[in-house]
XYZ file of C-alpha atoms in Angstrom:
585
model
C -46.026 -68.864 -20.540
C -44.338 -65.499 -18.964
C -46.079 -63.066 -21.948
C -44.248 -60.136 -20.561
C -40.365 -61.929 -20.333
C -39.036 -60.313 -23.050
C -40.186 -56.928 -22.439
C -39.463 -57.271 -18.576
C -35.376 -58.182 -20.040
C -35.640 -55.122 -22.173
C -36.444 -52.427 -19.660
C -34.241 -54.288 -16.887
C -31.303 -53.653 -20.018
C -32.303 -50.320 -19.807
C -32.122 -50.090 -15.931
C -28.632 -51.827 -15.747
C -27.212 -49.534 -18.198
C -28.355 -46.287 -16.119
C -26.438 -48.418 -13.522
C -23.587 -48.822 -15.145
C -23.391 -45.383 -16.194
C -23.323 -43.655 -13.153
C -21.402 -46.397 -11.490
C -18.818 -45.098 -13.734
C -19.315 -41.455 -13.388
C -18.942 -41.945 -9.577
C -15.992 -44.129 -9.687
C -14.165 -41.179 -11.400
C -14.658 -39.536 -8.633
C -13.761 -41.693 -5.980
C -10.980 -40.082 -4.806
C -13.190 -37.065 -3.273
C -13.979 -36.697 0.235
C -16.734 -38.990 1.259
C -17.400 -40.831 -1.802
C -16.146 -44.882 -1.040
C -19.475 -45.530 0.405
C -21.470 -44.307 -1.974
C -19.125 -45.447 -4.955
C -19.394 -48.886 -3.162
C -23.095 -48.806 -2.823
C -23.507 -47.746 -6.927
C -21.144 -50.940 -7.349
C -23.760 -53.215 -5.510
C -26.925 -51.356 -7.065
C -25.051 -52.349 -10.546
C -24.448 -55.753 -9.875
C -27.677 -56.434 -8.379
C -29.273 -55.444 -11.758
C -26.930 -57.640 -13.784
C -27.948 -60.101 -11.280
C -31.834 -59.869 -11.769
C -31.529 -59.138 -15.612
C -29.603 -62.999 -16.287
C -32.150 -64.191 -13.671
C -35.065 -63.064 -16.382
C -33.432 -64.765 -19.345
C -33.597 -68.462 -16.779
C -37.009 -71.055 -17.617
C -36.342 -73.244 -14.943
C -36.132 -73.573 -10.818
C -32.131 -74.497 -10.398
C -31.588 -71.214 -12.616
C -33.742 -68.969 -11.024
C -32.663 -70.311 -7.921
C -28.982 -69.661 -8.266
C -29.178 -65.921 -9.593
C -31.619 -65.471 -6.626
C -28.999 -66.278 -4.587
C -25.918 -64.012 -6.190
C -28.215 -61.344 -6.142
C -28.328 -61.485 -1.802
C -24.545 -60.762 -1.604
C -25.141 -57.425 -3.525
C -28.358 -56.833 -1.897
C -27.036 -56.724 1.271
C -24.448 -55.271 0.295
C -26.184 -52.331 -1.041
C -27.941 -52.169 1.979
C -24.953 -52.024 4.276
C -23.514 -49.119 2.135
C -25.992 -47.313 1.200
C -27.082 -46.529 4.897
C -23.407 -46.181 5.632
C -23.086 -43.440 2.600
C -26.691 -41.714 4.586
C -24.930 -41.899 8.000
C -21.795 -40.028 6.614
C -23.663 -37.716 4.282
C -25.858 -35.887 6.862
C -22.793 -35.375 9.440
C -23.243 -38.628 11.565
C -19.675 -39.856 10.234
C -18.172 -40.619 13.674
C -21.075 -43.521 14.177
C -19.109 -45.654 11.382
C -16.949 -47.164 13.547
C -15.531 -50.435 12.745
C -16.498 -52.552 15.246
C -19.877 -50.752 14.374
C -19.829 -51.654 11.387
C -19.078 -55.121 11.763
C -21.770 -55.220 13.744
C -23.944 -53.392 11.358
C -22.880 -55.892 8.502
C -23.426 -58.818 10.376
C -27.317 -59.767 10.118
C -26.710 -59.224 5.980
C -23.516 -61.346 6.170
C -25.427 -64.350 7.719
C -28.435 -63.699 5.151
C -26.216 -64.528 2.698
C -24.352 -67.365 4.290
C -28.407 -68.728 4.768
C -29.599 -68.000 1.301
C -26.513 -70.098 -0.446
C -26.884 -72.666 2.386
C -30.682 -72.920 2.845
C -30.603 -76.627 1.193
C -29.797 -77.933 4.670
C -32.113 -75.849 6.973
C -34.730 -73.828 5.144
C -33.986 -70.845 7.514
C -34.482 -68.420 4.397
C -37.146 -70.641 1.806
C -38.805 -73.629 3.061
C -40.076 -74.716 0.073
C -38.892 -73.222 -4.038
C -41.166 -73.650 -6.975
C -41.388 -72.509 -10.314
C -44.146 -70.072 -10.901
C -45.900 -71.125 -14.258
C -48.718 -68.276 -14.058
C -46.802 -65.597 -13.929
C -45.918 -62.766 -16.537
C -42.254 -63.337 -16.179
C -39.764 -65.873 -15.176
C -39.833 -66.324 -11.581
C -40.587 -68.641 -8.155
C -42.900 -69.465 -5.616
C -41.515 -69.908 -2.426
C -42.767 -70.042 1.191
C -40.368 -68.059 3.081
C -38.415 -69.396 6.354
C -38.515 -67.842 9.598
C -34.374 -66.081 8.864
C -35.977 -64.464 5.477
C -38.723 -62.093 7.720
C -35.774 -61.198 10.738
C -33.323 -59.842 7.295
C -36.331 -58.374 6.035
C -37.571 -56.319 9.398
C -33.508 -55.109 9.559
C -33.238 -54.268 6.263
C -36.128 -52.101 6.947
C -35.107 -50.507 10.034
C -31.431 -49.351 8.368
C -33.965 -47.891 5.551
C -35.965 -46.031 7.838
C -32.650 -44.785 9.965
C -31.609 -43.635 6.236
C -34.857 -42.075 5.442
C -34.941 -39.999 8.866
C -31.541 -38.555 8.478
C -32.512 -37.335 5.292
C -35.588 -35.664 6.669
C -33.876 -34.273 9.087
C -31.155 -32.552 6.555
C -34.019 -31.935 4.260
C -35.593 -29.762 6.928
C -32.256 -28.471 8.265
C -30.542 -27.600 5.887
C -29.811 -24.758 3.421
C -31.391 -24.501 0.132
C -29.103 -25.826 -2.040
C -28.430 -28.901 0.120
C -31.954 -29.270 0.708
C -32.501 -30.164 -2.898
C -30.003 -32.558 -2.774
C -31.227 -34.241 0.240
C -34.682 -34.510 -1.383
C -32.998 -36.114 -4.510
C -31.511 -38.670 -2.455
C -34.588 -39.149 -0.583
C -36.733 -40.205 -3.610
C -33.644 -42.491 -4.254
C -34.278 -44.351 -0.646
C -37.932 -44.190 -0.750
C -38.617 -45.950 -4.248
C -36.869 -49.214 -3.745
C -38.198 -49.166 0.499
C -42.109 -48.826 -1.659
C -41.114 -51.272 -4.212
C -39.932 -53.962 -2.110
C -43.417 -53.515 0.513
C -45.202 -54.000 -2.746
C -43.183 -57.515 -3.678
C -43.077 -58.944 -0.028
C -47.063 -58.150 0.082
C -47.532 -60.054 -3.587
C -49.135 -57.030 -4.799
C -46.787 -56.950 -8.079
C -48.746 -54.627 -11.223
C -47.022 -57.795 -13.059
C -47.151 -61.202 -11.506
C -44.008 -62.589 -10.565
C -42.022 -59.157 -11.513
C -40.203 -57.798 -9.078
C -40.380 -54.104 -8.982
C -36.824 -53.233 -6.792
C -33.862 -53.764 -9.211
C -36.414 -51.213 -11.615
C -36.940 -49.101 -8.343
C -33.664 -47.860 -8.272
C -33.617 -46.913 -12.191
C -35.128 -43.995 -10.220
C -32.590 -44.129 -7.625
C -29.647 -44.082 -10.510
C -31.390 -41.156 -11.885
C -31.588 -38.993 -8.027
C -27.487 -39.787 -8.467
C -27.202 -38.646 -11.694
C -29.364 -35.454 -10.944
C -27.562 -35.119 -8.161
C -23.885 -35.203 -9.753
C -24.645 -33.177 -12.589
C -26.967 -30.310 -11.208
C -26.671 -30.174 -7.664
C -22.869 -31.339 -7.392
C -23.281 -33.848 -4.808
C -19.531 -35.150 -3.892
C -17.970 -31.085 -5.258
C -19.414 -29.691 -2.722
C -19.211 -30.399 1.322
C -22.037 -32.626 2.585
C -24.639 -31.474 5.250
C -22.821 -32.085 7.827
C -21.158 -28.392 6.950
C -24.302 -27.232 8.497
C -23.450 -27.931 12.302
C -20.103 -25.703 12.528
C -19.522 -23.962 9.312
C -22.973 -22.617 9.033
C -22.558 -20.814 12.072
C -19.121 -19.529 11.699
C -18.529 -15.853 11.977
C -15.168 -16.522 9.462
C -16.311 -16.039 5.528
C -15.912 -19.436 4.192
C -16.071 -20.078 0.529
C -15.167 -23.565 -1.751
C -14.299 -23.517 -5.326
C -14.116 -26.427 -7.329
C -11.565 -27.318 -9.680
C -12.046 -25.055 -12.208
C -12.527 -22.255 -9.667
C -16.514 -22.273 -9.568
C -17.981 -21.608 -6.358
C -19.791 -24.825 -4.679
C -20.295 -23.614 -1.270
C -19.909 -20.324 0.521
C -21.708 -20.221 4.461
C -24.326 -17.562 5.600
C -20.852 -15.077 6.899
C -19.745 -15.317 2.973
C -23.004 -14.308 1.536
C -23.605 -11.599 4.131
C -19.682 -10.224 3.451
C -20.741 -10.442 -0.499
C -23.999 -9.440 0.063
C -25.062 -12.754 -2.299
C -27.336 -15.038 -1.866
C -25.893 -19.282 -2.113
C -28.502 -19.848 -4.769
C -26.838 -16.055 -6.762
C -23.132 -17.531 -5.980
C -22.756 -21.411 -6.375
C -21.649 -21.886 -9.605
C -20.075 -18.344 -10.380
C -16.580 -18.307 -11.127
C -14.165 -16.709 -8.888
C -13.325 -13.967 -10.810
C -17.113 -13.125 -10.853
C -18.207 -13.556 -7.433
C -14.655 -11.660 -6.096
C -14.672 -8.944 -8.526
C -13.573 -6.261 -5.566
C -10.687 -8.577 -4.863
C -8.649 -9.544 -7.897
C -5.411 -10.179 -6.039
C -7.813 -13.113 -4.190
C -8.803 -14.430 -7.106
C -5.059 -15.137 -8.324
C -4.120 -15.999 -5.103
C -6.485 -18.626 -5.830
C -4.755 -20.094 -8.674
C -1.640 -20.868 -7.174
C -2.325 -24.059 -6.052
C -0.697 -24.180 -2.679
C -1.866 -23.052 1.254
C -1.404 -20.054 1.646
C -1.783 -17.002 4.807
C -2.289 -13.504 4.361
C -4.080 -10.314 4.480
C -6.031 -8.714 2.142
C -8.144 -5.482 2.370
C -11.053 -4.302 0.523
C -12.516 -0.523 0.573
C -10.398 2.804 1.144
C -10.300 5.439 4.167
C -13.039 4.763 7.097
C -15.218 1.895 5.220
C -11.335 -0.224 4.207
C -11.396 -3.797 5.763
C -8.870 -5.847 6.623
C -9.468 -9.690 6.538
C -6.848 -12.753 7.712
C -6.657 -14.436 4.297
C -5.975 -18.954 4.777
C -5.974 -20.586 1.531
C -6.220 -23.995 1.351
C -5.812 -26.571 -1.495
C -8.505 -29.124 -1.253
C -6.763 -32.229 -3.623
C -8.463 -35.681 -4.724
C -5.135 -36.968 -5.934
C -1.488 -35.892 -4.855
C -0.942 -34.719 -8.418
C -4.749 -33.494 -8.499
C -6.614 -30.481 -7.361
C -10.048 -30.842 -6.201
C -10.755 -27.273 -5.438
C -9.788 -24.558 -3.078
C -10.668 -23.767 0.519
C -10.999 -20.409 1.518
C -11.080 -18.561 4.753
C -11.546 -14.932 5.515
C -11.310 -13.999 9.382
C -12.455 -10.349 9.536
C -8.996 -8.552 11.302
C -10.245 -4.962 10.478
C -10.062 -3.577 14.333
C -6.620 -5.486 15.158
C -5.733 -4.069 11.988
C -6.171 -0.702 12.986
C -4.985 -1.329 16.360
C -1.934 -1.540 14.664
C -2.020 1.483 13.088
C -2.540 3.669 16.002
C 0.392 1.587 17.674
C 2.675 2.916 14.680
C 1.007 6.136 14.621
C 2.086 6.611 18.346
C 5.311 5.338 17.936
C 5.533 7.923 15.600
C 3.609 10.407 17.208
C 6.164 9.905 20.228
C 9.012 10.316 18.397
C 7.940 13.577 17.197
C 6.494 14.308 20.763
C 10.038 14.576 21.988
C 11.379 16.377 19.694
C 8.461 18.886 20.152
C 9.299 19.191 23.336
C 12.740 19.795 23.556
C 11.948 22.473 20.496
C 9.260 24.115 22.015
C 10.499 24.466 26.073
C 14.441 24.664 24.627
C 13.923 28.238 23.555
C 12.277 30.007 26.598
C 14.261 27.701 28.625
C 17.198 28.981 27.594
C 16.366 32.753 27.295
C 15.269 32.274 31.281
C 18.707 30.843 32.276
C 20.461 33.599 29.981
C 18.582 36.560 31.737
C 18.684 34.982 35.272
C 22.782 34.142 34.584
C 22.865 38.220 33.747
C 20.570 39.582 36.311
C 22.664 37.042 39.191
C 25.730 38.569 38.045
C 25.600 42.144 36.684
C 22.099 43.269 38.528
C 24.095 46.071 40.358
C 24.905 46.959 36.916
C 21.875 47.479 35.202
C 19.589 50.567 36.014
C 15.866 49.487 37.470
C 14.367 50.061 33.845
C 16.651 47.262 31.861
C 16.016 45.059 35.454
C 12.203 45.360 34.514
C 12.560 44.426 31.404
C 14.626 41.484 31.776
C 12.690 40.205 34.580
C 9.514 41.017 32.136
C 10.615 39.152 29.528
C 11.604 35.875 32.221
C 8.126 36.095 32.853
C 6.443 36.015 30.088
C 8.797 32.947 28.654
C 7.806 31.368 31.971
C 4.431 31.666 30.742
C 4.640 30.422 27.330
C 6.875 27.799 28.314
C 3.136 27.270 31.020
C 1.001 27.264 27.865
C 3.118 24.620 26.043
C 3.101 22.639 29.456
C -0.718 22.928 29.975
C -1.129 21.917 25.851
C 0.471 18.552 26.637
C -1.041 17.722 29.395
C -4.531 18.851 27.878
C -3.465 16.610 24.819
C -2.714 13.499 26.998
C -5.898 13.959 28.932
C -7.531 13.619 25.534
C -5.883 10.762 24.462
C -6.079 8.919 27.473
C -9.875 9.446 28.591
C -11.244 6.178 28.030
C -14.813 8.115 27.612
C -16.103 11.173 27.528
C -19.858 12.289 28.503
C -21.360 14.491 26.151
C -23.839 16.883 26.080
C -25.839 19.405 24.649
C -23.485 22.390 24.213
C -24.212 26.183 25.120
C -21.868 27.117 22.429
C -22.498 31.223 23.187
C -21.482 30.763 26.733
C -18.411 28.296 25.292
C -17.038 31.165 22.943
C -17.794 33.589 25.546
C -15.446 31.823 27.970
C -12.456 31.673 25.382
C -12.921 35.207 24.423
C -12.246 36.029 28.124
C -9.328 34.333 28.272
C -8.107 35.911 25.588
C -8.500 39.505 26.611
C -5.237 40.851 26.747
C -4.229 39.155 23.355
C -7.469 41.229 22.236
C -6.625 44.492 23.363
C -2.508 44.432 22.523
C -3.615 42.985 19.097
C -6.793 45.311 18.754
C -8.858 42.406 17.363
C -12.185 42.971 16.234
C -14.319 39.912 16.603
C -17.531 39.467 15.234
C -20.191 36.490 15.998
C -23.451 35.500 15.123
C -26.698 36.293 16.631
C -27.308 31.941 17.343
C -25.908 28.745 17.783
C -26.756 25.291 16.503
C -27.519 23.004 19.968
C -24.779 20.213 19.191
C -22.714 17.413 21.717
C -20.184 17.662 22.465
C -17.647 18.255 26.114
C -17.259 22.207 27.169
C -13.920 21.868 28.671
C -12.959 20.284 25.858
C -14.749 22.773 23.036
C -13.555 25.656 25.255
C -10.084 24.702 24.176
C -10.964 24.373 20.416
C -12.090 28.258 20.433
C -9.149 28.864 22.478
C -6.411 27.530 19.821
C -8.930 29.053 16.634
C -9.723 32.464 17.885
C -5.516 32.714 19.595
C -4.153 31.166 15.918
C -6.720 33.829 13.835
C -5.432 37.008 15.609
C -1.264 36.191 16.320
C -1.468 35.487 12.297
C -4.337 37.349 10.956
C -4.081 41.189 9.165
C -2.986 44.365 11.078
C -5.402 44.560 12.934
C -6.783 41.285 12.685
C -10.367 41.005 11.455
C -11.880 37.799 13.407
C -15.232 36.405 11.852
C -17.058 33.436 13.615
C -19.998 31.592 12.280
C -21.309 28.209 12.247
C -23.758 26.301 9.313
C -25.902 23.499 9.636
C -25.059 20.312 7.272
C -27.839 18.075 8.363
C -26.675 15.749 10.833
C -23.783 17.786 11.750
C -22.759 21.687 12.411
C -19.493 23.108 11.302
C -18.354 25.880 13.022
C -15.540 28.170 11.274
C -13.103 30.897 12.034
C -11.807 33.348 9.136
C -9.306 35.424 9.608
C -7.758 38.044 7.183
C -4.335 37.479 7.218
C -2.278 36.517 3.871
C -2.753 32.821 4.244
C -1.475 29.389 3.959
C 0.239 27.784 1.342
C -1.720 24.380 0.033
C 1.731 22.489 0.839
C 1.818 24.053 4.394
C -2.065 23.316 4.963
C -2.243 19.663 4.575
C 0.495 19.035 7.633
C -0.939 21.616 10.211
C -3.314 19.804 11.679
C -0.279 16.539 11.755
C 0.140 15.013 15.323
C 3.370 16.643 16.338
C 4.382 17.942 13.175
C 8.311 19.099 13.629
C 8.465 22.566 13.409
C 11.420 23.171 11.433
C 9.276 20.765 8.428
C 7.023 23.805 8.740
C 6.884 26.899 7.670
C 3.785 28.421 9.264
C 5.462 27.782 13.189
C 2.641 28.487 16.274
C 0.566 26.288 14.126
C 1.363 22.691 15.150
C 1.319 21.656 18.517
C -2.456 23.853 19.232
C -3.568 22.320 15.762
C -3.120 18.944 16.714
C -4.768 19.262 20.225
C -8.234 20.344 18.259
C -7.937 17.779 15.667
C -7.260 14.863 18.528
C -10.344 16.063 20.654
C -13.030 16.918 17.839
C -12.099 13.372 16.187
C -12.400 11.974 19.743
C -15.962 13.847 19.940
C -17.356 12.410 15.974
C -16.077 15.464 14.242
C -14.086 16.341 11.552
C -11.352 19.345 11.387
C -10.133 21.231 8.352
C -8.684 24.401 7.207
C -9.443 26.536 3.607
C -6.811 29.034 2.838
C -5.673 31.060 0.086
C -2.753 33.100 -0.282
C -3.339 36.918 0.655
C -6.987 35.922 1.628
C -6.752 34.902 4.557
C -7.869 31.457 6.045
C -10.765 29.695 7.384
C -10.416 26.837 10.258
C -13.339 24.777 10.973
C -14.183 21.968 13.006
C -17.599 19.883 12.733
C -19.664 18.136 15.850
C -23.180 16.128 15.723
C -26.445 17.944 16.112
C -27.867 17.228 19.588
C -31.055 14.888 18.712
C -34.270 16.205 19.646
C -34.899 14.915 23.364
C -31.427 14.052 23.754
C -30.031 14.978 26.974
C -26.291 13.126 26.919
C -24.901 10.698 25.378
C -20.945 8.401 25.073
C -18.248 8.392 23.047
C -15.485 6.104 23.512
């Protein structure tokens, strides 16, 4: 009788100590987020198999009986928590209610109240007998009319558990999608093996195949723990607001691995999850090591950090926060990067103008002081001594009035050309006639020309850039004015322009005796203070062309050596073939 009892209590050994094992490994970790259910359900699996494994060693009905019925509490049990673990897993936390789950727990409670009570109504077994012909210890019963309504709900929490994972399976990212399909072969062997047993279609007779089911459900936990570091990482549920934040969003573990990092971390990384879970910090934030000690410290933490240099340097809002299982015991670290780069340099250009404002007044009161002052001085004399003076000294005061009162025009015009620039929201550009351009600065230069005697020489052509002609107009203006007030005696103008692929630098060489290379980096400065410099007529004109080629994608520069003259250039983009206008804001 029962030929197969002995090997039936060997491999059930085996199953309850897979049990027991990760019942342990999970109840080390109970203390992270979202594990009591699922520690609770291991608990019931175990007990269950304890259960089932004394209820092989019984050979007759009142001891089969009786570990039948201890094995419904943690059946049900099981039940209840598993699907509870399921619900929270895949992001449906908020259904877990308690009043819902009261109500959720109460069909199992009263199969268990039947099952120990079923002496005095048969709602569960209607008749228990001792099966002889089978291969292990075990009964024959005819099952009451209470044992097919627990049966039908057990099945319908199973299937509820079995579509959410489904659903995450298909939703989710790869890494989670593995460890939804782990947990799914966990639900899906005991569901299979307890069809088979309620259908009495047993390989063995009277052995039934669920406690043994979930040896493969154990094993989908203990895959899960170890390689796909389920309860480390955050569950599915991630997948409805942190997948589709634009903040970088990266968790380390403990022993500052990464676990998780969301589709705005891999694109600011440029890693793949699959490359980065499982790096170490250091690794993955190699171009940040200031992060990566920030990390270490154990505590929340806000702040900024930047990554790159000139043009391509970002500048992220840094949250750190310290993800702990125990108060004394870090679980990992939560971290936040909210790209800041444009507020960032907002803020520079605020400080830039304060500063540039600062200087602006000085500028002015040093640049319109002077002629200011030489007006009132020769107006003062003229007013009171003009019977005086003979007509000649008359014409040359009033001469040299007039010509301050024309420089003191330029400086005037210069500001308000400069604020025009800076204010213009945007600017319409356009092919340039860049012959025509020059051609119009030259002519407003005549006189400086011919007092000077400049000689000016230009190339045959022009590369077709974009650009704004009033604006360009006053680039030539400032070049071509700077090249002959400071070039040789005469001055020797040459203008020419190269092509460097996607843009066209135009230059202006003079021959005068130069610049020093501590005088060139600060005369193209916004405002520069003109006692700070020693080449004076440079600044305020300088800064105008650097402001409205920078506005216009261009660059501005200036090669000098001393006693060989200097070279001031300025760069715009090539006009696309086709292109008739385009923005720049």
């Amino acid at each position: 009788m029962w030929p197969y009892a002995t090997h039936a209590v060997t491999f059930m050994s085996f199953t309850v100590a897979i049990s027991t094992l990760v019942m342990l490994w999970i109840w080390q970790r109970r203390h992270a987020a979202q594990a009591g259910y699922l520690v609770a359900s291991t608990i019931s699996v175990t007990l269950w198999s304890i259960g089932y494994l004394i209820e092989l060693t019984q050979r007759d009905v009142a001891g089969l009986s009786f570990w039948n019925r201890t094995q419904y509490l943690f059946i049900q049990a099981t039940l209840v928590t598993w699907t509870a673990f399921v619900i929270q897993y895949t992001g449906n936390g908020h259904w877990l209610t308690p009043l819902r789950l009261v109500a959720a727990s109460t069909i199992p409670a009263l199969t268990v109240l039947f099952a120990w009570t079923n002496d005095r109504h048969g709602l569960v077994w209607q008749q228990i007998t001792l099966n002889r012909a089978g291969a292990v210890p075990s009964t024959l019963s005819v099952r009451g009319p209470w044992y097919w309504i627990a049966a039908g709900y057990s099945y319908l929490l199973i299937l509820l558990a079995t579509f959410l994972l489904i659903r995450a399976l298909i939703r989710s990212p790869e890494l989670y999608r593995r460890q939804a399909g782990m947990l799914l072969i966990g639900v899906l062997a005991p569901w299979l093996a307890n069809i088979l047993h309620l259908a009495n279609l047993e390989p063995i007779p009277g052995l039934e195949l669920t406690p043994f089911a979930f040896t493969l459900t154990n094993i989908s936990f203990a895959w899960n723990l170890f390689h796909n570091r389920l309860l480390d990482i955050m569950p599915i549920a991630r997948a409805a607001i942190v997948e589709r934040m634009r903040d970088a969003v990266i968790v380390l573990d403990a022993h500052m691995r990464v676990v998780d990092l969301n589709p705005a971390a891999q694109a600011l990384l440029q890693r793949t999850d699959v490359e980065s879970i499982g790096q170490h910090v250091d690794h993955l934030l190699h171009e940040w090591p200031e992060l990566s000690d920030q990390c270490r410290s154990g505590t929340d933490k806000q702040t900024e950090v930047s990554r790159g240099e000139g043009p391509n340097r970002q500048t992220f809002d840094l949250h750190l926060y310290s993800l702990r299982e125990t108060r004394w015991r870090s679980g990992g670290v939560l971290i936040v990067l909210h790209d800041i780069t444009e507020q960032a340099r907002a803020a520079e250009q605020r400080e830039l103008l304060i500063q540039e404002l600062d200087a602006f007044a000085h500028t002015v009161a040093h640049d319109l002081k002077t002629p200011l002052t030489s007006i009132i001085a020769y107006s003062n004399l003229l007013s009171s001594h003009y019977e005086q003076f003979d007509p000649e000294r008359v014409k040359r005061y009033l001469n040299t009035i007039a010509q301050t009162s024309f420089k003191m025009n330029n400086i005037i015009d210069e500001l308000l050309l400069l604020s025009s620039v800076r204010n213009q929201a945007q600017v319409e550009t356009s092919p340039l006639d860049m012959q025509q351009i020059v051609n119009n600065a030259r002519q407003r230069l005549n006189t400086l020309v011919e007092q000077s005697g400049a000689e000016i020489q230009e190339p045959e052509t022009w590369p077709i850039v974009l650009g704004y002609t009033a604006w360009i107009e006053e680039v030539w203006v400032n070049y071509l004015s700077n090249a002959i007030k400071y070039g040789g005696q005469p001055p020797h103008v040459e203008l020419g322009a190269t092509n460097q692929g996607k843009y066209a630098r135009f230059w202006v060489r003079d021959n005068g005796p130069g610049i020093a290379p501590e005088e060139q980096g600060r005369l193209f400065a916004m405002f520069t203070r003109l006692d700070q410099v020693k080449a004076e007529g440079y600044g305020l004109g300088l800064s105008i062309v650097r402001r409205i080629v920078t506005r216009l994608g261009g660059e501005v520069g200036v090669e000098s050596e001393k006693g060989k003259g200097s070279t001031f250039w300025f760069t715009l983009p090539i006009a696309p073939t086709g292109q008739n206008k385009g923005k720049h804001e």
